[in-house]
Short mmCIF file of C-alpha atoms in Angstrom, two decimals:
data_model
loop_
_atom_site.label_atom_id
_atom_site.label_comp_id
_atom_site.label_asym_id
_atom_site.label_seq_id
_atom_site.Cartn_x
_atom_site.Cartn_y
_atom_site.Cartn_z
CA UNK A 1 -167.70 83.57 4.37
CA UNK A 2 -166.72 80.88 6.93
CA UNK A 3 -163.79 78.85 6.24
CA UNK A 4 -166.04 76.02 5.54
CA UNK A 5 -167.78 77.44 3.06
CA UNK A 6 -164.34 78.57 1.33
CA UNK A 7 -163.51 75.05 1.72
CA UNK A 8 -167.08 73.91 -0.04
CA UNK A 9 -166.12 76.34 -2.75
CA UNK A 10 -162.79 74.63 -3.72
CA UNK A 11 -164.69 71.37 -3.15
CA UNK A 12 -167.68 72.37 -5.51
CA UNK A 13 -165.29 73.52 -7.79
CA UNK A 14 -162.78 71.13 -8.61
CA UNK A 15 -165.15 68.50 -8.39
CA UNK A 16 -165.63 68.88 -12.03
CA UNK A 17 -161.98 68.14 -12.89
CA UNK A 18 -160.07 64.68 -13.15
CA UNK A 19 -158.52 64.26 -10.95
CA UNK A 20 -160.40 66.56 -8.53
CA UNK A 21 -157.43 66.78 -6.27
CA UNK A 22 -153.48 66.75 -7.50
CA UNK A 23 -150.93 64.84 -5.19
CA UNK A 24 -150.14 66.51 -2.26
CA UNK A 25 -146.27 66.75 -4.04
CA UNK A 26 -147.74 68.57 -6.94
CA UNK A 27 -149.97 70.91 -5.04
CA UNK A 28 -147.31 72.20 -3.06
CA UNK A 29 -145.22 72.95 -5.68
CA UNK A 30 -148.37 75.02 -6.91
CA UNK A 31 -149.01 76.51 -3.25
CA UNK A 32 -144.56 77.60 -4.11
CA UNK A 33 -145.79 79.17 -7.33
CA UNK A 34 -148.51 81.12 -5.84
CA UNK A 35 -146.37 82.02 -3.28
CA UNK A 36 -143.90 83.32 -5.67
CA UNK A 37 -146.54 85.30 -7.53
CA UNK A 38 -147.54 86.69 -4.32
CA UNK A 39 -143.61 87.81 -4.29
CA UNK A 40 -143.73 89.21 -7.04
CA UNK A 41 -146.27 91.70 -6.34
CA UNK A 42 -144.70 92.70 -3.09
CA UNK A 43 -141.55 93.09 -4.80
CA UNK A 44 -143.83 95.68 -7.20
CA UNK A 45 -145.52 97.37 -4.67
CA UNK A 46 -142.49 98.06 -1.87
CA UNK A 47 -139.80 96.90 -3.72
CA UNK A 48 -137.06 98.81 -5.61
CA UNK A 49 -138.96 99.65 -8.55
CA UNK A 50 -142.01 101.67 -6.00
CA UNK A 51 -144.60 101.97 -8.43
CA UNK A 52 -147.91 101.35 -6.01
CA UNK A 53 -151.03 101.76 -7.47
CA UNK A 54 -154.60 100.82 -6.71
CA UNK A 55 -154.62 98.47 -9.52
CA UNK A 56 -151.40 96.30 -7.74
CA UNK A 57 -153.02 96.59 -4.40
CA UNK A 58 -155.88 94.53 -6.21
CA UNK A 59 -153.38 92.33 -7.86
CA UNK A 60 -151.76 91.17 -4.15
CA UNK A 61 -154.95 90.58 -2.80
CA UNK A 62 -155.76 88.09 -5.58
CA UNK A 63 -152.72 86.53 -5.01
CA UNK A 64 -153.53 86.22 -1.63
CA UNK A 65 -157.13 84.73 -2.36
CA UNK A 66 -154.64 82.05 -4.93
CA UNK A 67 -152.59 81.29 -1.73
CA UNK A 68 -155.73 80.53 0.71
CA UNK A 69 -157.49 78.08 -2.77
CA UNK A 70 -154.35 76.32 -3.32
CA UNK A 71 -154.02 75.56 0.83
CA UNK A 72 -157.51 74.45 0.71
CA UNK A 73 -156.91 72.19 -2.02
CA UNK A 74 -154.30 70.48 0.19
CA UNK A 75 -156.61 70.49 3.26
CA UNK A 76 -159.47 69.01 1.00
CA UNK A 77 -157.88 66.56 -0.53
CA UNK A 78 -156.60 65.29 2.81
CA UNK A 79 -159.79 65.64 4.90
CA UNK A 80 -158.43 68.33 6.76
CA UNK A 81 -160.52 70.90 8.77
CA UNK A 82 -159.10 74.29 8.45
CA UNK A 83 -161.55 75.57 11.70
CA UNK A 84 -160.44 72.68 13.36
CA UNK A 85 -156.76 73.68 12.51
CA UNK A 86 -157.09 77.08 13.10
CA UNK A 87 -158.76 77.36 16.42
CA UNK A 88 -155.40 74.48 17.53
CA UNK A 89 -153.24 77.12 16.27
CA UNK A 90 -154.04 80.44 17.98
CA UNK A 91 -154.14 78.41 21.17
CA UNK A 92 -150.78 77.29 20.42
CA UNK A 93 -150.02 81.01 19.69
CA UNK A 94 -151.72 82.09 22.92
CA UNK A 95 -149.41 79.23 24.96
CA UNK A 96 -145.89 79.66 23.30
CA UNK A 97 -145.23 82.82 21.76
CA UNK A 98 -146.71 84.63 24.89
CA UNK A 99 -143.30 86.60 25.68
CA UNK A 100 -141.76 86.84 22.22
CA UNK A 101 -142.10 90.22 20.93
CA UNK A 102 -141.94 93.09 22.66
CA UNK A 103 -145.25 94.39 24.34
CA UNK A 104 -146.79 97.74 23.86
CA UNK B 1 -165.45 80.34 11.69
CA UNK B 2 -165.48 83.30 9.00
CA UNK B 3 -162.74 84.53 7.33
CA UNK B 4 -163.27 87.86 8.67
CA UNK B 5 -163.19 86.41 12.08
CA UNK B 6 -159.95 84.69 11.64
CA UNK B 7 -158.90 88.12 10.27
CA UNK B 8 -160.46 89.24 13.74
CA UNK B 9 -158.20 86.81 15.96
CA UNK B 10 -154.78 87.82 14.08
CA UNK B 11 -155.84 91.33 14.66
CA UNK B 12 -156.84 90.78 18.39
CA UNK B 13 -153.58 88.72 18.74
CA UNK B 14 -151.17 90.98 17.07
CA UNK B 15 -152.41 94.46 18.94
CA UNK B 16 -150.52 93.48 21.87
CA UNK B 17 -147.13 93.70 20.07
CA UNK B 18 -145.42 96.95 19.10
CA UNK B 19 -145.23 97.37 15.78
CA UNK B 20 -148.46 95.39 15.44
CA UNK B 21 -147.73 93.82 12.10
CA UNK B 22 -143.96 93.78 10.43
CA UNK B 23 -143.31 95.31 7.04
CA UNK B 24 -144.51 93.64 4.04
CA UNK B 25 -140.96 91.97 2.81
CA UNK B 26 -140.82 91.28 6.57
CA UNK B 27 -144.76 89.59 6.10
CA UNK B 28 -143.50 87.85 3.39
CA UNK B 29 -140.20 86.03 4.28
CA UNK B 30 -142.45 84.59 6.80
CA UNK B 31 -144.57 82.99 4.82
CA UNK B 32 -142.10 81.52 2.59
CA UNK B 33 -140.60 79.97 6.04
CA UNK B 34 -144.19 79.22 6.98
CA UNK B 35 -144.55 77.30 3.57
CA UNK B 36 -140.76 75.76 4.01
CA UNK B 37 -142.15 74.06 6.67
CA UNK B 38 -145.24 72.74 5.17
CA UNK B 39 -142.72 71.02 2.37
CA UNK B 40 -140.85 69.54 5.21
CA UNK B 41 -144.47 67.80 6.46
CA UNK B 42 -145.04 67.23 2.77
CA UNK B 43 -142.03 65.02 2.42
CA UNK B 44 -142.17 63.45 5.96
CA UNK B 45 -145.59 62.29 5.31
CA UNK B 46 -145.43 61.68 1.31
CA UNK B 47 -141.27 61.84 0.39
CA UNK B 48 -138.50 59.30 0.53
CA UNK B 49 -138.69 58.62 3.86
CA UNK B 50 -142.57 58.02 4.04
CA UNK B 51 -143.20 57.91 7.79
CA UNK B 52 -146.92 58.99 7.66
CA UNK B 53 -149.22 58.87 11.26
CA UNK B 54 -151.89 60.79 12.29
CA UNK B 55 -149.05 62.48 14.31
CA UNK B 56 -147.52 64.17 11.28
CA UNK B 57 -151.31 64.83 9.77
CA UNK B 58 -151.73 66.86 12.29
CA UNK B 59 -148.71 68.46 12.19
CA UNK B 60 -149.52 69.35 8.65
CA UNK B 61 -152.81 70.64 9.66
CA UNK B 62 -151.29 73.31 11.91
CA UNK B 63 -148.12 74.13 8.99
CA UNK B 64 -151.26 74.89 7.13
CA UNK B 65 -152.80 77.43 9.70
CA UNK B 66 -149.57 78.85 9.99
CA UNK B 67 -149.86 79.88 6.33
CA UNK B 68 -153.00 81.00 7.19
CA UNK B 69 -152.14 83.11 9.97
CA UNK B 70 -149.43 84.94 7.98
CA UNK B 71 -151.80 85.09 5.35
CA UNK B 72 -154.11 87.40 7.39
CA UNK B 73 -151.45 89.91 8.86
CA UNK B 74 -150.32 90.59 5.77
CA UNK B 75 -153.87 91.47 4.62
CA UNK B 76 -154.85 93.06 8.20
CA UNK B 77 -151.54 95.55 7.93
CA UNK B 78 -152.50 96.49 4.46
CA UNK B 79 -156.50 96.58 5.31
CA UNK B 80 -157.12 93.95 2.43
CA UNK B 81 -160.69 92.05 3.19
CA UNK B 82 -160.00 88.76 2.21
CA UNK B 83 -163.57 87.88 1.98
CA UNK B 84 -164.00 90.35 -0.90
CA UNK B 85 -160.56 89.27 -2.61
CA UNK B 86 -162.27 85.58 -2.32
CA UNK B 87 -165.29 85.82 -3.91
CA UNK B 88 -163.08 87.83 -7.03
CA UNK B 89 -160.81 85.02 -7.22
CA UNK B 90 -163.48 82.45 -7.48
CA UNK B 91 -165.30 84.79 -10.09
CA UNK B 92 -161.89 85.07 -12.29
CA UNK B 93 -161.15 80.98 -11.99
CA UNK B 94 -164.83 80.51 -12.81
CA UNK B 95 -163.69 82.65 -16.14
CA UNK B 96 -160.29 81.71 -16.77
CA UNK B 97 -160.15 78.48 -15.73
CA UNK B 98 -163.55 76.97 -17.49
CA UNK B 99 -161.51 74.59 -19.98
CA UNK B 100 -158.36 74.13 -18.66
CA UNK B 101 -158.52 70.66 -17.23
CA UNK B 102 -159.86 67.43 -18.08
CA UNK B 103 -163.38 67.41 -17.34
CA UNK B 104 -164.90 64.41 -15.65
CA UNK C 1 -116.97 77.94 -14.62
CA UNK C 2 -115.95 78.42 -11.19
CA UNK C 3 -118.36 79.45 -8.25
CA UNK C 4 -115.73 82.75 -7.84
CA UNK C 5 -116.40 83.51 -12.23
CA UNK C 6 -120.45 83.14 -11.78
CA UNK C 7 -120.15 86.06 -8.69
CA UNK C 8 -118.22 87.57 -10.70
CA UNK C 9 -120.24 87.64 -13.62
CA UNK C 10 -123.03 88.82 -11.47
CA UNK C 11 -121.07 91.83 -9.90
CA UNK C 12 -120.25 92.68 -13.43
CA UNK C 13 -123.49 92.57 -14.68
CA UNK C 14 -125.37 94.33 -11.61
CA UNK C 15 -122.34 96.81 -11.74
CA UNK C 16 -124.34 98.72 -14.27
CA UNK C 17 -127.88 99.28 -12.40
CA UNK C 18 -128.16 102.17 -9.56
CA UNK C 19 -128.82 100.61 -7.01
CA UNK C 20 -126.16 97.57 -8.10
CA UNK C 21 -127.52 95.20 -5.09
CA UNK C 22 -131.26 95.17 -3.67
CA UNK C 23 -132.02 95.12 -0.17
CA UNK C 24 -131.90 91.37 1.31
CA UNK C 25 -135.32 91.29 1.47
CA UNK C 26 -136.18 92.26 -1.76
CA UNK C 27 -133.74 89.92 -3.14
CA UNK C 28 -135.52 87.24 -1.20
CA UNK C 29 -138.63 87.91 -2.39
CA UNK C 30 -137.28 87.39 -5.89
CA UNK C 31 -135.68 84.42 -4.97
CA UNK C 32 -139.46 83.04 -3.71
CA UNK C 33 -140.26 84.16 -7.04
CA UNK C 34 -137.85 82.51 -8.93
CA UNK C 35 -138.55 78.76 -6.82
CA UNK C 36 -142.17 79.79 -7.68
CA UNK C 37 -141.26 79.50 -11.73
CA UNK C 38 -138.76 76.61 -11.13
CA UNK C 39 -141.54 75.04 -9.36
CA UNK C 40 -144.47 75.40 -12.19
CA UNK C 41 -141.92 73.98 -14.52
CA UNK C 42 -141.33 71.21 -12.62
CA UNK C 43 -145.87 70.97 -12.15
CA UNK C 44 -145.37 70.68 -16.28
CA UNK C 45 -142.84 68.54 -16.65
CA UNK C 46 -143.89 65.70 -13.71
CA UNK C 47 -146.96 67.00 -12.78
CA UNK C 48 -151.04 66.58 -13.51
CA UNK C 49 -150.78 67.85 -16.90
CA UNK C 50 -147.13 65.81 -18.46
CA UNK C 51 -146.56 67.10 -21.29
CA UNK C 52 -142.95 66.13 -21.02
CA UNK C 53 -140.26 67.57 -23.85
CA UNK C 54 -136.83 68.64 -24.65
CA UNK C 55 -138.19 72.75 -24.54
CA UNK C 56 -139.09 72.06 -21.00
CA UNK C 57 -135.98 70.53 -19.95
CA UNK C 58 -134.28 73.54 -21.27
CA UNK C 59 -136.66 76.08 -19.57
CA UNK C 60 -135.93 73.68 -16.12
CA UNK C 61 -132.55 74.31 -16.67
CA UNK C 62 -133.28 78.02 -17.07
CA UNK C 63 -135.18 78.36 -14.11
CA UNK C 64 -131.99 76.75 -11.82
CA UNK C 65 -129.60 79.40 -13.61
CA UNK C 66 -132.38 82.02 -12.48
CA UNK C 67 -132.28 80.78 -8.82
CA UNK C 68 -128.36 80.42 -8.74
CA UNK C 69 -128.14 84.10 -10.20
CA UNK C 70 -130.36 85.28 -7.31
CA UNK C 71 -127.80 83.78 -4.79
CA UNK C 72 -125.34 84.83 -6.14
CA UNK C 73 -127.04 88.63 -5.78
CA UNK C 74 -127.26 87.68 -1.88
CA UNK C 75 -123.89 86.72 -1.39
CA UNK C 76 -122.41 89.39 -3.62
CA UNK C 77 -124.14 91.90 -1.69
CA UNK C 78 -122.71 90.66 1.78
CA UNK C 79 -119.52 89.79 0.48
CA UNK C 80 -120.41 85.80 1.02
CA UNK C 81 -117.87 83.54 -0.60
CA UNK C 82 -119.85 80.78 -1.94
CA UNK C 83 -116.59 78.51 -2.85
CA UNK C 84 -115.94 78.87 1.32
CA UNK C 85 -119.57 78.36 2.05
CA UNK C 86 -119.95 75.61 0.43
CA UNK C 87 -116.54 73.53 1.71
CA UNK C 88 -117.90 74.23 4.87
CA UNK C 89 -121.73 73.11 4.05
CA UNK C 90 -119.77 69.93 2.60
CA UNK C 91 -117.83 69.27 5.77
CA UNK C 92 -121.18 69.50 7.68
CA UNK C 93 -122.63 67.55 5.73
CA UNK C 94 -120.29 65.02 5.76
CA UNK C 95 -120.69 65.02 9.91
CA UNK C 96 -124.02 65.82 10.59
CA UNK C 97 -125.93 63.01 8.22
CA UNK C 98 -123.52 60.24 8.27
CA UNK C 99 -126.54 58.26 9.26
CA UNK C 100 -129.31 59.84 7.95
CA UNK C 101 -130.63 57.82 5.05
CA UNK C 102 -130.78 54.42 3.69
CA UNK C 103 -126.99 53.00 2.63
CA UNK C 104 -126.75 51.54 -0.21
CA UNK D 1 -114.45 75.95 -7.11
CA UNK D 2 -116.38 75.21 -10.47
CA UNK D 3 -119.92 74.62 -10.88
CA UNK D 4 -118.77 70.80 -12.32
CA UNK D 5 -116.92 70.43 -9.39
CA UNK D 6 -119.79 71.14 -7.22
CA UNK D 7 -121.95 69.03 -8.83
CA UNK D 8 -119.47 66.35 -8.77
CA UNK D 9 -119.52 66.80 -4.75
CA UNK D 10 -122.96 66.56 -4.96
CA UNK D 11 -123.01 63.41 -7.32
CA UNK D 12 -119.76 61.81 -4.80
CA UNK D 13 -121.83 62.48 -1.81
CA UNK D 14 -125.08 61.16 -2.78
CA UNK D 15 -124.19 58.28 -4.39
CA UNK D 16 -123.96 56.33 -1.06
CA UNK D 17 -127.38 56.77 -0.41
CA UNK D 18 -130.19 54.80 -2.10
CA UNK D 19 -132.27 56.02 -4.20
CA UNK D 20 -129.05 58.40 -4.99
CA UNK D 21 -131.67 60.95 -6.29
CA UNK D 22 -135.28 62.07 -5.03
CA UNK D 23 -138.46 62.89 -7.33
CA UNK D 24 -138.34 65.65 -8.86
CA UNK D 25 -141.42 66.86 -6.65
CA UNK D 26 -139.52 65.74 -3.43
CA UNK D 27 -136.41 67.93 -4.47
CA UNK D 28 -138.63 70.70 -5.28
CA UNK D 29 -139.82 69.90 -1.47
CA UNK D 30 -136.77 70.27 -0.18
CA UNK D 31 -135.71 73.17 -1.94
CA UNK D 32 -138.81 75.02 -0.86
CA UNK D 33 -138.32 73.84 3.04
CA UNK D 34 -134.46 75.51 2.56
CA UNK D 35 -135.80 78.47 0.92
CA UNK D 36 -137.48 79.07 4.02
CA UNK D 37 -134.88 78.84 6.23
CA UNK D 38 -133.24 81.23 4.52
CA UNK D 39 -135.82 83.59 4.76
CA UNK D 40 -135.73 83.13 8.45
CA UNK D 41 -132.38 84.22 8.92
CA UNK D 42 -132.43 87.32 6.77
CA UNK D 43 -135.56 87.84 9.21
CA UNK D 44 -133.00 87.36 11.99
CA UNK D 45 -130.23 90.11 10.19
CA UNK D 46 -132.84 92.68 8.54
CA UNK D 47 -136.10 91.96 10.31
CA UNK D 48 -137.87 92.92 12.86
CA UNK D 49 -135.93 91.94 15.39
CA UNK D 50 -132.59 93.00 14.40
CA UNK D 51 -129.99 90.77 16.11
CA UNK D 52 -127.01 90.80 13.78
CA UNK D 53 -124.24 89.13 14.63
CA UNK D 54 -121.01 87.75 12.79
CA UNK D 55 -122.36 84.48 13.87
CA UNK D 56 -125.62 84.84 11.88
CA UNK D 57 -123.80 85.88 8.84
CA UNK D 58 -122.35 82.43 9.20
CA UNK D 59 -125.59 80.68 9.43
CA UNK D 60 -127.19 83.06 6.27
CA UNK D 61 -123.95 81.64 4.01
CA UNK D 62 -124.82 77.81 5.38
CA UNK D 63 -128.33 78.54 4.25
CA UNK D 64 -126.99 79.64 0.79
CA UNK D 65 -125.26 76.51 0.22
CA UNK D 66 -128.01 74.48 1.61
CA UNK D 67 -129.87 75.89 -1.52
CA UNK D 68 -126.98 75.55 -3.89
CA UNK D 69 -126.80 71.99 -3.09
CA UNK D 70 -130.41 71.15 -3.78
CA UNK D 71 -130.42 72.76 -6.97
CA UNK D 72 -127.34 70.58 -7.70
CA UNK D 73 -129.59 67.31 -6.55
CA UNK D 74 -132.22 68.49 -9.69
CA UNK D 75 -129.48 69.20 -12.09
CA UNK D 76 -127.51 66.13 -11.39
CA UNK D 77 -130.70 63.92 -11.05
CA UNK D 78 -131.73 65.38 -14.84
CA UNK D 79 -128.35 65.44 -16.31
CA UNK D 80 -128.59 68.87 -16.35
CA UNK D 81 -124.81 71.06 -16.71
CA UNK D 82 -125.02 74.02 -14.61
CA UNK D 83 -122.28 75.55 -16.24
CA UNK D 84 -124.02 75.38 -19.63
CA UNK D 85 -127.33 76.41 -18.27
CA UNK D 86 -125.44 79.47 -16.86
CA UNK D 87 -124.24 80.63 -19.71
CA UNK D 88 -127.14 80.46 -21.47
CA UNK D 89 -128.83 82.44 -18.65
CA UNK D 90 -125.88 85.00 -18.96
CA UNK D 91 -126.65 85.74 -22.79
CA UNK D 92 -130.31 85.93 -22.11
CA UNK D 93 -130.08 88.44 -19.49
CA UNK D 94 -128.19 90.41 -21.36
CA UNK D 95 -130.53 90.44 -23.91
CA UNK D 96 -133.90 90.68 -22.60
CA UNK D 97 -132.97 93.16 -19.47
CA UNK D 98 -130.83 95.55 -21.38
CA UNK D 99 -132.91 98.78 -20.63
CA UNK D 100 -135.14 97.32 -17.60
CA UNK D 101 -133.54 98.99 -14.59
CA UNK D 102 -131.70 102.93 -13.84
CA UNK D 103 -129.00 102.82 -15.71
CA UNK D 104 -125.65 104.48 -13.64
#
């Protein structure tokens, strides 16, 4: 799937809601709660409990996949282009973080 | 651009650092900077001070592929295809979510 | 209660678990966890849905204990002192944004 | 230092600004944007890069309070009593996590 066509899902799919986009405010305090969820599971998984399982691996992924809906609800509801955005980005990457980690 | 290829770049991009990708608390504290600084767009643009330009909407557009980006080591280090974890997600909303919102 | 009684009460209470502190990360991560629930409260309360009540102000309230308790877990575990942390973060304050925002 | 006192700081301090008090949403910004600058520096001390230093210490306890104070911004701007909504939090814990973690 291309990241338009992730963004044409969101699209597609909360155009059946109203409103079909929150304000940008309110989504990002759902993109915090996602994020937090996401946390959570990492906390599960590697955290001081240990109890990794197939099942949990699943679990992060999802909350993954409710991390990359939620940022294309922002970038939807403000005409954003995530290809556009991305491609800006890993040339940005390319130019300043050239000498910032240590090389193999 | 498909998500597997943006999965491609990170992976392409991160092999020339040693370790390739950071630990998954490591991952993770990234992203919640990575989203820190997507709030501090959100309020520049839509918060008490309300300076918006197409300056700062682009600035948000590359906060936003920074979440991205973060997005996809964590699921490159722990081989997670987020194309597959996608296509779930919208499969479970499609479920879940059916009568949660006003409808249009 | 002072900030010195609250660390307190956390040492006390995490005095009984093995290990009595996380690691920093995984305290972090519960901390994004933690902002994420603060943050879906705050979605219920002011956000798309409203449903505005005296429960919810209560669980808001909650939430903010939850975060502070997490801090607290930080700084306990690096022997922080928030009551000299927070003179200081006063005192820079008081400096750094003189200026910052509209005067009454 | 007690949590009223802080709060009364908080309330002192902001009351020369105008509005004295963001949104809600716009707090909730904020705290999310110094969440994540407090992930960056325990990225700094535990991460991958490793470069502890007294001087970072410093900067994690300035991050702490950064937080502290935001949360005071929502309580104060809600009426909320930290002090009450502590103690609350105190009792619950000590109900509801009784047997969740190794015990000593």
């Amino acid at each position: 799937m291309a990241l338009k066509d992730i963004q044409n899902d969101v699209e597609k799919w909360t155009s059946q809601w109203k409103p079909q986009y929150w304000q940008p405010h309110e989504i990002l305090a759902r993109l915090t709660e996602e994020v937090g969820e996401l946390a959570r599971e990492v906390n599960h998984i590697w955290g001081p409990k240990k109890k990794k399982s197939t099942e949990e691996t699943n679990e992060l992924s999802q909350e993954m996949a409710d991390v990359l809906f939620t940022i294309c609800c922002l970038a939807n509801s403000q005409k954003i282009d995530l290809d556009t955005a991305w491609k800006k980005m890993i040339q940005k990457y390319e130019e300043r973080d050239k000498n910032r980690y240590e090389k193999k």
